mmCIF file of C-alpha atoms in Angstrom:
data_model
loop_
_atom_site.group_PDB
_atom_site.id
_atom_site.type_symbol
_atom_site.label_atom_id
_atom_site.label_comp_id
_atom_site.label_asym_id
_atom_site.label_seq_id
_atom_site.Cartn_x
_atom_site.Cartn_y
_atom_site.Cartn_z
ATOM 1 C CA MET A 23 0.000 0.000 0.000
ATOM 2 C CA LYS A 24 1.332 3.439 -0.858
ATOM 3 C CA ASP A 25 1.186 6.589 1.255
ATOM 4 C CA LEU A 26 -1.746 8.760 0.198
ATOM 5 C CA ILE A 27 -1.013 11.533 2.720
ATOM 6 C CA GLN A 28 2.403 12.636 3.964
ATOM 7 C CA PHE A 29 3.324 15.274 6.533
ATOM 8 C CA GLN A 30 7.031 16.102 6.501
ATOM 9 C CA ASN A 31 8.257 18.165 9.474
ATOM 10 C CA VAL A 32 5.164 20.380 9.425
ATOM 11 C CA SER A 33 4.847 23.400 11.710
ATOM 12 C CA PHE A 34 2.005 25.902 11.715
ATOM 13 C CA SER A 35 1.029 29.019 13.664
ATOM 14 C CA TYR A 36 -2.188 30.996 13.592
ATOM 15 C CA ASN A 37 -1.808 34.707 12.785
ATOM 16 C CA GLN A 38 1.500 33.952 11.096
ATOM 17 C CA GLY A 39 2.519 36.870 8.900
ATOM 18 C CA VAL A 40 -0.013 39.269 10.466
ATOM 19 C CA GLU A 41 1.601 42.508 11.618
ATOM 20 C CA ASP A 42 1.579 43.385 15.329
ATOM 21 C CA THR A 43 0.143 39.966 16.186
ATOM 22 C CA GLU A 44 2.046 37.355 18.126
ATOM 23 C CA PRO A 45 1.806 34.009 16.260
ATOM 24 C CA VAL A 46 0.275 31.119 18.202
ATOM 25 C CA ALA A 47 2.167 27.918 17.423
ATOM 26 C CA VAL A 48 -0.221 24.988 16.924
ATOM 27 C CA LEU A 49 1.769 22.280 15.114
ATOM 28 C CA HIS A 50 5.421 21.549 15.843
ATOM 29 C CA ASN A 51 7.563 19.568 13.388
ATOM 30 C CA VAL A 52 4.873 16.950 12.689
ATOM 31 C CA SER A 53 5.755 14.003 10.471
ATOM 32 C CA LEU A 54 2.976 11.553 9.674
ATOM 33 C CA SER A 55 1.899 9.316 6.809
ATOM 34 C CA VAL A 56 -1.456 7.722 5.999
ATOM 35 C CA GLN A 57 -1.619 4.792 3.618
ATOM 36 C CA GLU A 58 -4.338 4.348 1.040
ATOM 37 C CA GLY A 59 -7.188 2.355 2.603
ATOM 38 C CA ASP A 60 -6.257 3.254 6.200
ATOM 39 C CA PHE A 61 -8.842 4.132 8.833
ATOM 40 C CA VAL A 62 -7.007 6.480 11.193
ATOM 41 C CA ALA A 63 -8.555 8.010 14.301
ATOM 42 C CA VAL A 64 -6.872 11.201 15.538
ATOM 43 C CA LEU A 65 -7.327 11.975 19.233
ATOM 44 C CA GLY A 66 -6.415 14.979 21.338
ATOM 45 C CA HIS A 67 -7.895 17.342 23.881
ATOM 46 C CA ASN A 68 -9.295 20.728 22.834
ATOM 47 C CA GLY A 69 -6.505 22.908 21.486
ATOM 48 C CA SER A 70 -4.144 19.989 20.880
ATOM 49 C CA GLY A 71 -3.873 20.717 17.153
ATOM 50 C CA LYS A 72 -5.870 17.789 15.784
ATOM 51 C CA SER A 73 -8.340 19.911 13.777
ATOM 52 C CA THR A 74 -5.497 22.068 12.467
ATOM 53 C CA LEU A 75 -3.828 18.857 11.324
ATOM 54 C CA ALA A 76 -7.037 17.829 9.536
ATOM 55 C CA LYS A 77 -7.322 21.150 7.693
ATOM 56 C CA HIS A 78 -3.843 20.687 6.244
ATOM 57 C CA ILE A 79 -4.911 17.492 4.498
ATOM 58 C CA ASN A 80 -7.059 19.213 1.894
ATOM 59 C CA ALA A 81 -5.195 22.518 1.782
ATOM 60 C CA ILE A 82 -7.578 24.625 3.856
ATOM 61 C CA LEU A 83 -4.358 25.489 5.672
ATOM 62 C CA GLN A 84 -0.769 25.353 4.401
ATOM 63 C CA PRO A 85 2.318 24.693 6.533
ATOM 64 C CA ALA A 86 4.492 27.534 7.778
ATOM 65 C CA GLU A 87 7.355 25.050 7.661
ATOM 66 C CA GLY A 88 7.601 21.604 6.145
ATOM 67 C CA LEU A 89 5.499 19.985 3.447
ATOM 68 C CA VAL A 90 2.199 18.124 3.094
ATOM 69 C CA TYR A 91 1.647 15.836 0.122
ATOM 70 C CA VAL A 92 -1.679 14.342 -0.982
ATOM 71 C CA ASP A 93 -1.234 11.614 -3.584
ATOM 72 C CA GLY A 94 2.137 13.160 -4.357
ATOM 73 C CA ILE A 95 0.743 16.697 -4.775
ATOM 74 C CA ASP A 96 2.260 19.493 -2.688
ATOM 75 C CA THR A 97 -0.659 21.206 -0.891
ATOM 76 C CA SER A 98 1.168 24.546 -0.895
ATOM 77 C CA ASP A 99 0.865 24.756 -4.692
ATOM 78 C CA GLY A 100 -2.132 27.080 -5.059
ATOM 79 C CA GLU A 101 -2.716 26.014 -8.655
ATOM 80 C CA LEU A 102 -3.342 22.414 -7.569
ATOM 81 C CA VAL A 103 -5.794 22.982 -4.705
ATOM 82 C CA PHE A 104 -8.691 21.844 -6.913
ATOM 83 C CA ASP A 105 -6.866 18.574 -7.654
ATOM 84 C CA ILE A 106 -6.243 18.007 -3.949
ATOM 85 C CA ARG A 107 -9.882 18.571 -3.027
ATOM 86 C CA GLN A 108 -10.985 16.093 -5.668
ATOM 87 C CA ARG A 109 -8.935 13.521 -3.806
ATOM 88 C CA VAL A 110 -9.795 14.560 -0.238
ATOM 89 C CA GLY A 111 -13.280 15.479 0.966
ATOM 90 C CA MET A 112 -13.985 17.014 4.374
ATOM 91 C CA VAL A 113 -16.974 16.621 6.684
ATOM 92 C CA PHE A 114 -17.169 19.156 9.489
ATOM 93 C CA GLN A 115 -18.738 19.254 12.938
ATOM 94 C CA ASN A 116 -22.049 20.995 12.217
ATOM 95 C CA PRO A 117 -24.077 19.380 9.395
ATOM 96 C CA ASP A 118 -26.310 22.471 9.155
ATOM 97 C CA ASN A 119 -23.304 24.454 7.899
ATOM 98 C CA GLN A 120 -22.629 21.998 5.063
ATOM 99 C CA ILE A 121 -26.062 21.421 3.560
ATOM 100 C CA LEU A 122 -26.926 24.073 0.980
ATOM 101 C CA ALA A 123 -29.925 22.839 -1.005
ATOM 102 C CA THR A 124 -33.567 22.490 0.026
ATOM 103 C CA VAL A 125 -33.850 18.871 -1.188
ATOM 104 C CA VAL A 126 -31.525 16.063 -0.119
ATOM 105 C CA GLU A 127 -30.686 14.730 -3.590
ATOM 106 C CA GLU A 128 -29.997 18.251 -4.878
ATOM 107 C CA ASP A 129 -27.535 18.818 -2.067
ATOM 108 C CA VAL A 130 -25.690 15.587 -2.822
ATOM 109 C CA ALA A 131 -25.543 16.582 -6.505
ATOM 110 C CA PHE A 132 -23.966 19.972 -5.713
ATOM 111 C CA GLY A 133 -20.344 18.745 -5.549
ATOM 112 C CA PRO A 134 -20.340 16.671 -8.746
ATOM 113 C CA GLU A 135 -22.029 19.545 -10.599
ATOM 114 C CA ASN A 136 -19.195 21.851 -9.553
ATOM 115 C CA LEU A 137 -16.711 19.277 -10.844
ATOM 116 C CA GLY A 138 -18.384 19.397 -14.260
ATOM 117 C CA VAL A 139 -19.673 15.830 -14.158
ATOM 118 C CA GLU A 140 -22.260 15.198 -16.883
ATOM 119 C CA PRO A 141 -25.921 14.957 -15.733
ATOM 120 C CA GLY A 142 -26.442 11.245 -16.350
ATOM 121 C CA GLU A 143 -23.363 10.383 -14.318
ATOM 122 C CA ILE A 144 -24.431 12.775 -11.536
ATOM 123 C CA ARG A 145 -27.759 10.929 -11.250
ATOM 124 C CA LYS A 146 -25.917 7.619 -10.841
ATOM 125 C CA ARG A 147 -23.507 9.045 -8.290
ATOM 126 C CA VAL A 148 -26.238 10.685 -6.213
ATOM 127 C CA ASP A 149 -28.318 7.503 -6.047
ATOM 128 C CA SER A 150 -25.268 5.376 -5.268
ATOM 129 C CA ALA A 151 -23.989 7.743 -2.565
ATOM 130 C CA LEU A 152 -27.376 7.954 -0.833
ATOM 131 C CA LYS A 153 -27.642 4.166 -0.856
ATOM 132 C CA ASP A 154 -24.134 3.899 0.608
ATOM 133 C CA VAL A 155 -25.191 6.012 3.604
ATOM 134 C CA GLU A 156 -28.656 4.408 3.811
ATOM 135 C CA MET A 157 -30.455 7.676 3.008
ATOM 136 C CA TYR A 158 -31.848 6.859 -0.446
ATOM 137 C CA GLU A 159 -35.448 6.751 0.782
ATOM 138 C CA PHE A 160 -35.021 10.334 2.016
ATOM 139 C CA ARG A 161 -33.742 11.656 -1.329
ATOM 140 C CA GLU A 162 -36.756 13.946 -1.894
ATOM 141 C CA HIS A 163 -36.990 15.160 1.711
ATOM 142 C CA ALA A 164 -36.076 18.633 2.932
ATOM 143 C CA PRO A 165 -32.853 18.470 4.983
ATOM 144 C CA HIS A 166 -34.361 20.482 7.850
ATOM 145 C CA GLN A 167 -36.785 17.584 8.455
ATOM 146 C CA LEU A 168 -33.921 15.187 9.206
ATOM 147 C CA SER A 169 -32.240 14.303 12.483
ATOM 148 C CA GLY A 170 -28.667 15.400 13.174
ATOM 149 C CA GLY A 171 -27.301 11.947 12.331
ATOM 150 C CA GLN A 172 -29.273 11.831 9.095
ATOM 151 C CA LYS A 173 -28.036 15.304 8.095
ATOM 152 C CA GLN A 174 -24.455 14.266 8.708
ATOM 153 C CA ARG A 175 -24.947 11.163 6.558
ATOM 154 C CA VAL A 176 -26.300 13.395 3.774
ATOM 155 C CA ALA A 177 -23.180 15.557 4.126
ATOM 156 C CA ILE A 178 -21.049 12.405 3.810
ATOM 157 C CA ALA A 179 -23.056 11.360 0.732
ATOM 158 C CA GLY A 180 -22.269 14.726 -0.846
ATOM 159 C CA ILE A 181 -18.574 13.995 -0.394
ATOM 160 C CA ILE A 182 -18.881 10.398 -1.652
ATOM 161 C CA ALA A 183 -20.611 11.602 -4.823
ATOM 162 C CA MET A 184 -17.440 13.511 -5.721
ATOM 163 C CA ARG A 185 -15.558 10.173 -5.582
ATOM 164 C CA PRO A 186 -12.642 11.234 -3.342
ATOM 165 C CA ARG A 187 -10.026 8.704 -2.318
ATOM 166 C CA CYS A 188 -9.962 10.027 1.233
ATOM 167 C CA ILE A 189 -12.580 11.448 3.593
ATOM 168 C CA VAL A 190 -11.529 13.557 6.569
ATOM 169 C CA LEU A 191 -14.151 13.901 9.301
ATOM 170 C CA ASP A 192 -13.337 16.772 11.659
ATOM 171 C CA GLU A 193 -15.269 15.930 14.855
ATOM 172 C CA ALA A 194 -18.225 15.073 12.645
ATOM 173 C CA THR A 195 -20.065 13.323 15.500
ATOM 174 C CA ALA A 196 -19.449 15.948 18.202
ATOM 175 C CA MET A 197 -22.903 17.554 17.896
ATOM 176 C CA LEU A 198 -24.863 14.305 17.510
ATOM 177 C CA ASP A 199 -26.759 12.201 20.011
ATOM 178 C CA PRO A 200 -25.579 8.599 20.634
ATOM 179 C CA ARG A 201 -27.859 7.195 17.931
ATOM 180 C CA GLY A 202 -26.617 9.722 15.376
ATOM 181 C CA ARG A 203 -23.014 8.943 16.300
ATOM 182 C CA ARG A 204 -23.628 5.223 15.758
ATOM 183 C CA GLU A 205 -25.237 5.910 12.365
ATOM 184 C CA VAL A 206 -22.263 7.949 11.180
ATOM 185 C CA MET A 207 -19.708 5.445 12.474
ATOM 186 C CA ARG A 208 -21.529 2.565 10.763
ATOM 187 C CA THR A 209 -21.471 4.525 7.506
ATOM 188 C CA VAL A 210 -17.803 5.418 7.776
ATOM 189 C CA ARG A 211 -16.753 1.855 8.596
ATOM 190 C CA ALA A 212 -18.689 0.544 5.601
ATOM 191 C CA LEU A 213 -17.051 3.053 3.251
ATOM 192 C CA ASN A 214 -13.631 2.018 4.488
ATOM 193 C CA ARG A 215 -14.202 -1.757 4.456
ATOM 194 C CA GLU A 216 -16.390 -2.142 1.397
ATOM 195 C CA HIS A 217 -15.068 0.613 -0.868
ATOM 196 C CA GLY A 218 -11.493 1.000 0.362
ATOM 197 C CA THR A 219 -11.986 4.706 1.096
ATOM 198 C CA THR A 220 -9.198 6.144 3.229
ATOM 199 C CA VAL A 221 -10.640 7.680 6.399
ATOM 200 C CA VAL A 222 -9.081 10.190 8.781
ATOM 201 C CA PHE A 223 -11.456 10.563 11.720
ATOM 202 C CA ILE A 224 -10.848 13.408 14.185
ATOM 203 C CA THR A 225 -12.663 12.629 17.419
ATOM 204 C CA HIS A 226 -12.590 12.857 21.201
ATOM 205 C CA PHE A 227 -14.823 9.803 21.705
ATOM 206 C CA MET A 228 -12.825 6.734 22.720
ATOM 207 C CA ASP A 229 -15.518 4.280 21.594
ATOM 208 C CA GLU A 230 -15.152 5.687 18.070
ATOM 209 C CA ALA A 231 -11.364 5.596 18.092
ATOM 210 C CA VAL A 232 -11.235 1.875 18.947
ATOM 211 C CA GLN A 233 -13.072 1.127 15.692
ATOM 212 C CA ALA A 234 -10.177 2.457 13.610
ATOM 213 C CA ASN A 235 -7.253 0.297 12.545
ATOM 214 C CA ARG A 236 -4.821 2.970 13.745
ATOM 215 C CA VAL A 237 -4.916 5.679 16.416
ATOM 216 C CA VAL A 238 -2.807 8.859 16.433
ATOM 217 C CA VAL A 239 -2.735 10.939 19.619
ATOM 218 C CA VAL A 240 -1.865 14.625 19.255
ATOM 219 C CA ASN A 241 -0.758 16.654 22.256
ATOM 220 C CA GLU A 242 0.384 20.274 22.195
ATOM 221 C CA GLY A 243 0.876 20.133 18.453
ATOM 222 C CA ARG A 244 3.066 17.024 18.457
ATOM 223 C CA ILE A 245 2.449 13.336 17.791
ATOM 224 C CA LEU A 246 2.406 11.683 21.206
ATOM 225 C CA LEU A 247 1.360 8.138 20.241
ATOM 226 C CA ASP A 248 0.780 6.335 16.953
ATOM 227 C CA GLY A 249 -0.189 2.690 16.620
ATOM 228 C CA VAL A 250 -2.990 0.143 16.576
ATOM 229 C CA PRO A 251 -5.739 0.851 19.156
ATOM 230 C CA GLY A 252 -4.597 -1.881 21.546
ATOM 231 C CA GLN A 253 -1.066 -0.467 21.671
ATOM 232 C CA VAL A 254 -2.139 3.137 22.077
ATOM 233 C CA PHE A 255 -4.766 2.556 24.760
ATOM 234 C CA SER A 256 -2.438 0.367 26.803
ATOM 235 C CA ASN A 257 -0.690 3.648 27.738
ATOM 236 C CA VAL A 258 -3.385 4.489 30.276
ATOM 237 C CA ALA A 259 -1.276 6.596 32.627
ATOM 238 C CA LEU A 260 0.257 8.606 29.768
ATOM 239 C CA LEU A 261 -3.128 9.310 28.160
ATOM 240 C CA LYS A 262 -4.594 10.414 31.484
ATOM 241 C CA SER A 263 -1.596 12.670 32.091
ATOM 242 C CA VAL A 264 -2.467 14.677 28.953
ATOM 243 C CA GLY A 265 -6.164 14.955 29.808
ATOM 244 C CA LEU A 266 -7.545 12.089 27.713
ATOM 245 C CA ASP A 267 -9.829 9.279 28.738
ATOM 246 C CA VAL A 268 -9.489 5.658 27.674
ATOM 247 C CA PRO A 269 -12.233 3.205 26.633
ATOM 248 C CA GLN A 270 -14.363 2.054 29.579
ATOM 249 C CA VAL A 271 -13.200 -1.542 29.156
ATOM 250 C CA THR A 272 -9.563 -0.417 29.329
ATOM 251 C CA GLU A 273 -10.329 1.754 32.371
ATOM 252 C CA LEU A 274 -11.905 -1.178 34.222
ATOM 253 C CA LEU A 275 -9.063 -3.605 33.549
ATOM 254 C CA TYR A 276 -6.485 -0.917 34.358
ATOM 255 C CA SER A 277 -8.163 -0.327 37.743
ATOM 256 C CA LEU A 278 -8.171 -4.066 38.444
ATOM 257 C CA GLY A 279 -4.534 -4.207 37.428
ATOM 258 C CA GLN A 280 -3.798 -1.622 40.100
ATOM 259 C CA GLU A 281 -5.212 -4.149 42.565
ATOM 260 C CA GLY A 282 -2.837 -6.864 41.450
ATOM 261 C CA PHE A 283 -4.785 -8.623 38.694
ATOM 262 C CA THR A 284 -3.023 -9.296 35.403
ATOM 263 C CA PHE A 285 -4.622 -8.889 31.971
ATOM 264 C CA PRO A 286 -3.361 -8.597 28.376
ATOM 265 C CA PRO A 287 -2.696 -4.916 27.579
ATOM 266 C CA ASP A 288 -4.807 -4.689 24.415
ATOM 267 C CA ILE A 289 -8.333 -5.625 25.577
ATOM 268 C CA LEU A 290 -10.782 -3.144 24.015
ATOM 269 C CA THR A 291 -14.136 -4.868 23.522
ATOM 270 C CA VAL A 292 -16.794 -5.815 26.049
ATOM 271 C CA GLU A 293 -16.713 -9.416 24.812
ATOM 272 C CA ASP A 294 -12.965 -9.757 25.388
ATOM 273 C CA CYS A 295 -13.314 -8.060 28.763
ATOM 274 C CA VAL A 296 -16.009 -10.522 29.859
ATOM 275 C CA SER A 297 -13.810 -13.397 28.723
ATOM 276 C CA GLN A 298 -10.910 -12.098 30.821
ATOM 277 C CA LEU A 299 -13.071 -11.493 33.898
ATOM 278 C CA THR A 300 -14.579 -14.957 33.615
ATOM 279 C CA ARG A 301 -11.110 -16.367 34.224
ATOM 280 C CA LEU A 302 -11.204 -14.844 37.696
ATOM 281 C CA LEU A 303 -14.324 -16.744 38.743
ATOM 282 C CA PRO A 304 -13.992 -19.953 40.733
ATOM 283 C CA GLN A 305 -14.100 -22.933 38.412
ATOM 284 C CA PRO A 306 -16.759 -25.617 39.173
#
Protein backbone atom coordinates (compact mmCIF):
# COMPACT_ATOMS: atom_id res chain seq x y z
CA MET A 1 0.00 0.00 0.00
CA LYS A 2 1.33 3.44 -0.86
CA ASP A 3 1.19 6.59 1.26
CA LEU A 4 -1.75 8.76 0.20
CA ILE A 5 -1.01 11.53 2.72
CA GLN A 6 2.40 12.64 3.96
CA PHE A 7 3.32 15.27 6.53
CA GLN A 8 7.03 16.10 6.50
CA ASN A 9 8.26 18.17 9.47
CA VAL A 10 5.16 20.38 9.43
CA SER A 11 4.85 23.40 11.71
CA PHE A 12 2.01 25.90 11.71
CA SER A 13 1.03 29.02 13.66
CA TYR A 14 -2.19 31.00 13.59
CA ASN A 15 -1.81 34.71 12.79
CA GLN A 16 1.50 33.95 11.10
CA GLY A 17 2.52 36.87 8.90
CA VAL A 18 -0.01 39.27 10.47
CA GLU A 19 1.60 42.51 11.62
CA ASP A 20 1.58 43.39 15.33
CA THR A 21 0.14 39.97 16.19
CA GLU A 22 2.05 37.35 18.13
CA PRO A 23 1.81 34.01 16.26
CA VAL A 24 0.27 31.12 18.20
CA ALA A 25 2.17 27.92 17.42
CA VAL A 26 -0.22 24.99 16.92
CA LEU A 27 1.77 22.28 15.11
CA HIS A 28 5.42 21.55 15.84
CA ASN A 29 7.56 19.57 13.39
CA VAL A 30 4.87 16.95 12.69
CA SER A 31 5.75 14.00 10.47
CA LEU A 32 2.98 11.55 9.67
CA SER A 33 1.90 9.32 6.81
CA VAL A 34 -1.46 7.72 6.00
CA GLN A 35 -1.62 4.79 3.62
CA GLU A 36 -4.34 4.35 1.04
CA GLY A 37 -7.19 2.36 2.60
CA ASP A 38 -6.26 3.25 6.20
CA PHE A 39 -8.84 4.13 8.83
CA VAL A 40 -7.01 6.48 11.19
CA ALA A 41 -8.56 8.01 14.30
CA VAL A 42 -6.87 11.20 15.54
CA LEU A 43 -7.33 11.97 19.23
CA GLY A 44 -6.42 14.98 21.34
CA HIS A 45 -7.90 17.34 23.88
CA ASN A 46 -9.30 20.73 22.83
CA GLY A 47 -6.50 22.91 21.49
CA SER A 48 -4.14 19.99 20.88
CA GLY A 49 -3.87 20.72 17.15
CA LYS A 50 -5.87 17.79 15.78
CA SER A 51 -8.34 19.91 13.78
CA THR A 52 -5.50 22.07 12.47
CA LEU A 53 -3.83 18.86 11.32
CA ALA A 54 -7.04 17.83 9.54
CA LYS A 55 -7.32 21.15 7.69
CA HIS A 56 -3.84 20.69 6.24
CA ILE A 57 -4.91 17.49 4.50
CA ASN A 58 -7.06 19.21 1.89
CA ALA A 59 -5.20 22.52 1.78
CA ILE A 60 -7.58 24.63 3.86
CA LEU A 61 -4.36 25.49 5.67
CA GLN A 62 -0.77 25.35 4.40
CA PRO A 63 2.32 24.69 6.53
CA ALA A 64 4.49 27.53 7.78
CA GLU A 65 7.35 25.05 7.66
CA GLY A 66 7.60 21.60 6.15
CA LEU A 67 5.50 19.98 3.45
CA VAL A 68 2.20 18.12 3.09
CA TYR A 69 1.65 15.84 0.12
CA VAL A 70 -1.68 14.34 -0.98
CA ASP A 71 -1.23 11.61 -3.58
CA GLY A 72 2.14 13.16 -4.36
CA ILE A 73 0.74 16.70 -4.77
CA ASP A 74 2.26 19.49 -2.69
CA THR A 75 -0.66 21.21 -0.89
CA SER A 76 1.17 24.55 -0.89
CA ASP A 77 0.86 24.76 -4.69
CA GLY A 78 -2.13 27.08 -5.06
CA GLU A 79 -2.72 26.01 -8.65
CA LEU A 80 -3.34 22.41 -7.57
CA VAL A 81 -5.79 22.98 -4.71
CA PHE A 82 -8.69 21.84 -6.91
CA ASP A 83 -6.87 18.57 -7.65
CA ILE A 84 -6.24 18.01 -3.95
CA ARG A 85 -9.88 18.57 -3.03
CA GLN A 86 -10.98 16.09 -5.67
CA ARG A 87 -8.94 13.52 -3.81
CA VAL A 88 -9.79 14.56 -0.24
CA GLY A 89 -13.28 15.48 0.97
CA MET A 90 -13.99 17.01 4.37
CA VAL A 91 -16.97 16.62 6.68
CA PHE A 92 -17.17 19.16 9.49
CA GLN A 93 -18.74 19.25 12.94
CA ASN A 94 -22.05 21.00 12.22
CA PRO A 95 -24.08 19.38 9.39
CA ASP A 96 -26.31 22.47 9.15
CA ASN A 97 -23.30 24.45 7.90
CA GLN A 98 -22.63 22.00 5.06
CA ILE A 99 -26.06 21.42 3.56
CA LEU A 100 -26.93 24.07 0.98
CA ALA A 101 -29.92 22.84 -1.01
CA THR A 102 -33.57 22.49 0.03
CA VAL A 103 -33.85 18.87 -1.19
CA VAL A 104 -31.52 16.06 -0.12
CA GLU A 105 -30.69 14.73 -3.59
CA GLU A 106 -30.00 18.25 -4.88
CA ASP A 107 -27.53 18.82 -2.07
CA VAL A 108 -25.69 15.59 -2.82
CA ALA A 109 -25.54 16.58 -6.50
CA PHE A 110 -23.97 19.97 -5.71
CA GLY A 111 -20.34 18.74 -5.55
CA PRO A 112 -20.34 16.67 -8.75
CA GLU A 113 -22.03 19.55 -10.60
CA ASN A 114 -19.19 21.85 -9.55
CA LEU A 115 -16.71 19.28 -10.84
CA GLY A 116 -18.38 19.40 -14.26
CA VAL A 117 -19.67 15.83 -14.16
CA GLU A 118 -22.26 15.20 -16.88
CA PRO A 119 -25.92 14.96 -15.73
CA GLY A 120 -26.44 11.25 -16.35
CA GLU A 121 -23.36 10.38 -14.32
CA ILE A 122 -24.43 12.77 -11.54
CA ARG A 123 -27.76 10.93 -11.25
CA LYS A 124 -25.92 7.62 -10.84
CA ARG A 125 -23.51 9.05 -8.29
CA VAL A 126 -26.24 10.68 -6.21
CA ASP A 127 -28.32 7.50 -6.05
CA SER A 128 -25.27 5.38 -5.27
CA ALA A 129 -23.99 7.74 -2.57
CA LEU A 130 -27.38 7.95 -0.83
CA LYS A 131 -27.64 4.17 -0.86
CA ASP A 132 -24.13 3.90 0.61
CA VAL A 133 -25.19 6.01 3.60
CA GLU A 134 -28.66 4.41 3.81
CA MET A 135 -30.45 7.68 3.01
CA TYR A 136 -31.85 6.86 -0.45
CA GLU A 137 -35.45 6.75 0.78
CA PHE A 138 -35.02 10.33 2.02
CA ARG A 139 -33.74 11.66 -1.33
CA GLU A 140 -36.76 13.95 -1.89
CA HIS A 141 -36.99 15.16 1.71
CA ALA A 142 -36.08 18.63 2.93
CA PRO A 143 -32.85 18.47 4.98
CA HIS A 144 -34.36 20.48 7.85
CA GLN A 145 -36.79 17.58 8.46
CA LEU A 146 -33.92 15.19 9.21
CA SER A 147 -32.24 14.30 12.48
CA GLY A 148 -28.67 15.40 13.17
CA GLY A 149 -27.30 11.95 12.33
CA GLN A 150 -29.27 11.83 9.10
CA LYS A 151 -28.04 15.30 8.10
CA GLN A 152 -24.46 14.27 8.71
CA ARG A 153 -24.95 11.16 6.56
CA VAL A 154 -26.30 13.39 3.77
CA ALA A 155 -23.18 15.56 4.13
CA ILE A 156 -21.05 12.40 3.81
CA ALA A 157 -23.06 11.36 0.73
CA GLY A 158 -22.27 14.73 -0.85
CA ILE A 159 -18.57 14.00 -0.39
CA ILE A 160 -18.88 10.40 -1.65
CA ALA A 161 -20.61 11.60 -4.82
CA MET A 162 -17.44 13.51 -5.72
CA ARG A 163 -15.56 10.17 -5.58
CA PRO A 164 -12.64 11.23 -3.34
CA ARG A 165 -10.03 8.70 -2.32
CA CYS A 166 -9.96 10.03 1.23
CA ILE A 167 -12.58 11.45 3.59
CA VAL A 168 -11.53 13.56 6.57
CA LEU A 169 -14.15 13.90 9.30
CA ASP A 170 -13.34 16.77 11.66
CA GLU A 171 -15.27 15.93 14.86
CA ALA A 172 -18.22 15.07 12.65
CA THR A 173 -20.06 13.32 15.50
CA ALA A 174 -19.45 15.95 18.20
CA MET A 175 -22.90 17.55 17.90
CA LEU A 176 -24.86 14.31 17.51
CA ASP A 177 -26.76 12.20 20.01
CA PRO A 178 -25.58 8.60 20.63
CA ARG A 179 -27.86 7.20 17.93
CA GLY A 180 -26.62 9.72 15.38
CA ARG A 181 -23.01 8.94 16.30
CA ARG A 182 -23.63 5.22 15.76
CA GLU A 183 -25.24 5.91 12.37
CA VAL A 184 -22.26 7.95 11.18
CA MET A 185 -19.71 5.45 12.47
CA ARG A 186 -21.53 2.56 10.76
CA THR A 187 -21.47 4.52 7.51
CA VAL A 188 -17.80 5.42 7.78
CA ARG A 189 -16.75 1.85 8.60
CA ALA A 190 -18.69 0.54 5.60
CA LEU A 191 -17.05 3.05 3.25
CA ASN A 192 -13.63 2.02 4.49
CA ARG A 193 -14.20 -1.76 4.46
CA GLU A 194 -16.39 -2.14 1.40
CA HIS A 195 -15.07 0.61 -0.87
CA GLY A 196 -11.49 1.00 0.36
CA THR A 197 -11.99 4.71 1.10
CA THR A 198 -9.20 6.14 3.23
CA VAL A 199 -10.64 7.68 6.40
CA VAL A 200 -9.08 10.19 8.78
CA PHE A 201 -11.46 10.56 11.72
CA ILE A 202 -10.85 13.41 14.19
CA THR A 203 -12.66 12.63 17.42
CA HIS A 204 -12.59 12.86 21.20
CA PHE A 205 -14.82 9.80 21.70
CA MET A 206 -12.83 6.73 22.72
CA ASP A 207 -15.52 4.28 21.59
CA GLU A 208 -15.15 5.69 18.07
CA ALA A 209 -11.36 5.60 18.09
CA VAL A 210 -11.24 1.87 18.95
CA GLN A 211 -13.07 1.13 15.69
CA ALA A 212 -10.18 2.46 13.61
CA ASN A 213 -7.25 0.30 12.54
CA ARG A 214 -4.82 2.97 13.75
CA VAL A 215 -4.92 5.68 16.42
CA VAL A 216 -2.81 8.86 16.43
CA VAL A 217 -2.74 10.94 19.62
CA VAL A 218 -1.87 14.62 19.25
CA ASN A 219 -0.76 16.65 22.26
CA GLU A 220 0.38 20.27 22.19
CA GLY A 221 0.88 20.13 18.45
CA ARG A 222 3.07 17.02 18.46
CA ILE A 223 2.45 13.34 17.79
CA LEU A 224 2.41 11.68 21.21
CA LEU A 225 1.36 8.14 20.24
CA ASP A 226 0.78 6.34 16.95
CA GLY A 227 -0.19 2.69 16.62
CA VAL A 228 -2.99 0.14 16.58
CA PRO A 229 -5.74 0.85 19.16
CA GLY A 230 -4.60 -1.88 21.55
CA GLN A 231 -1.07 -0.47 21.67
CA VAL A 232 -2.14 3.14 22.08
CA PHE A 233 -4.77 2.56 24.76
CA SER A 234 -2.44 0.37 26.80
CA ASN A 235 -0.69 3.65 27.74
CA VAL A 236 -3.38 4.49 30.28
CA ALA A 237 -1.28 6.60 32.63
CA LEU A 238 0.26 8.61 29.77
CA LEU A 239 -3.13 9.31 28.16
CA LYS A 240 -4.59 10.41 31.48
CA SER A 241 -1.60 12.67 32.09
CA VAL A 242 -2.47 14.68 28.95
CA GLY A 243 -6.16 14.95 29.81
CA LEU A 244 -7.54 12.09 27.71
CA ASP A 245 -9.83 9.28 28.74
CA VAL A 246 -9.49 5.66 27.67
CA PRO A 247 -12.23 3.20 26.63
CA GLN A 248 -14.36 2.05 29.58
CA VAL A 249 -13.20 -1.54 29.16
CA THR A 250 -9.56 -0.42 29.33
CA GLU A 251 -10.33 1.75 32.37
CA LEU A 252 -11.91 -1.18 34.22
CA LEU A 253 -9.06 -3.60 33.55
CA TYR A 254 -6.48 -0.92 34.36
CA SER A 255 -8.16 -0.33 37.74
CA LEU A 256 -8.17 -4.07 38.44
CA GLY A 257 -4.53 -4.21 37.43
CA GLN A 258 -3.80 -1.62 40.10
CA GLU A 259 -5.21 -4.15 42.57
CA GLY A 260 -2.84 -6.86 41.45
CA PHE A 261 -4.79 -8.62 38.69
CA THR A 262 -3.02 -9.30 35.40
CA PHE A 263 -4.62 -8.89 31.97
CA PRO A 264 -3.36 -8.60 28.38
CA PRO A 265 -2.70 -4.92 27.58
CA ASP A 266 -4.81 -4.69 24.41
CA ILE A 267 -8.33 -5.62 25.58
CA LEU A 268 -10.78 -3.14 24.02
CA THR A 269 -14.14 -4.87 23.52
CA VAL A 270 -16.79 -5.81 26.05
CA GLU A 271 -16.71 -9.42 24.81
CA ASP A 272 -12.97 -9.76 25.39
CA CYS A 273 -13.31 -8.06 28.76
CA VAL A 274 -16.01 -10.52 29.86
CA SER A 275 -13.81 -13.40 28.72
CA GLN A 276 -10.91 -12.10 30.82
CA LEU A 277 -13.07 -11.49 33.90
CA THR A 278 -14.58 -14.96 33.62
CA ARG A 279 -11.11 -16.37 34.22
CA LEU A 280 -11.20 -14.84 37.70
CA LEU A 281 -14.32 -16.74 38.74
CA PRO A 282 -13.99 -19.95 40.73
CA GLN A 283 -14.10 -22.93 38.41
CA PRO A 284 -16.76 -25.62 39.17
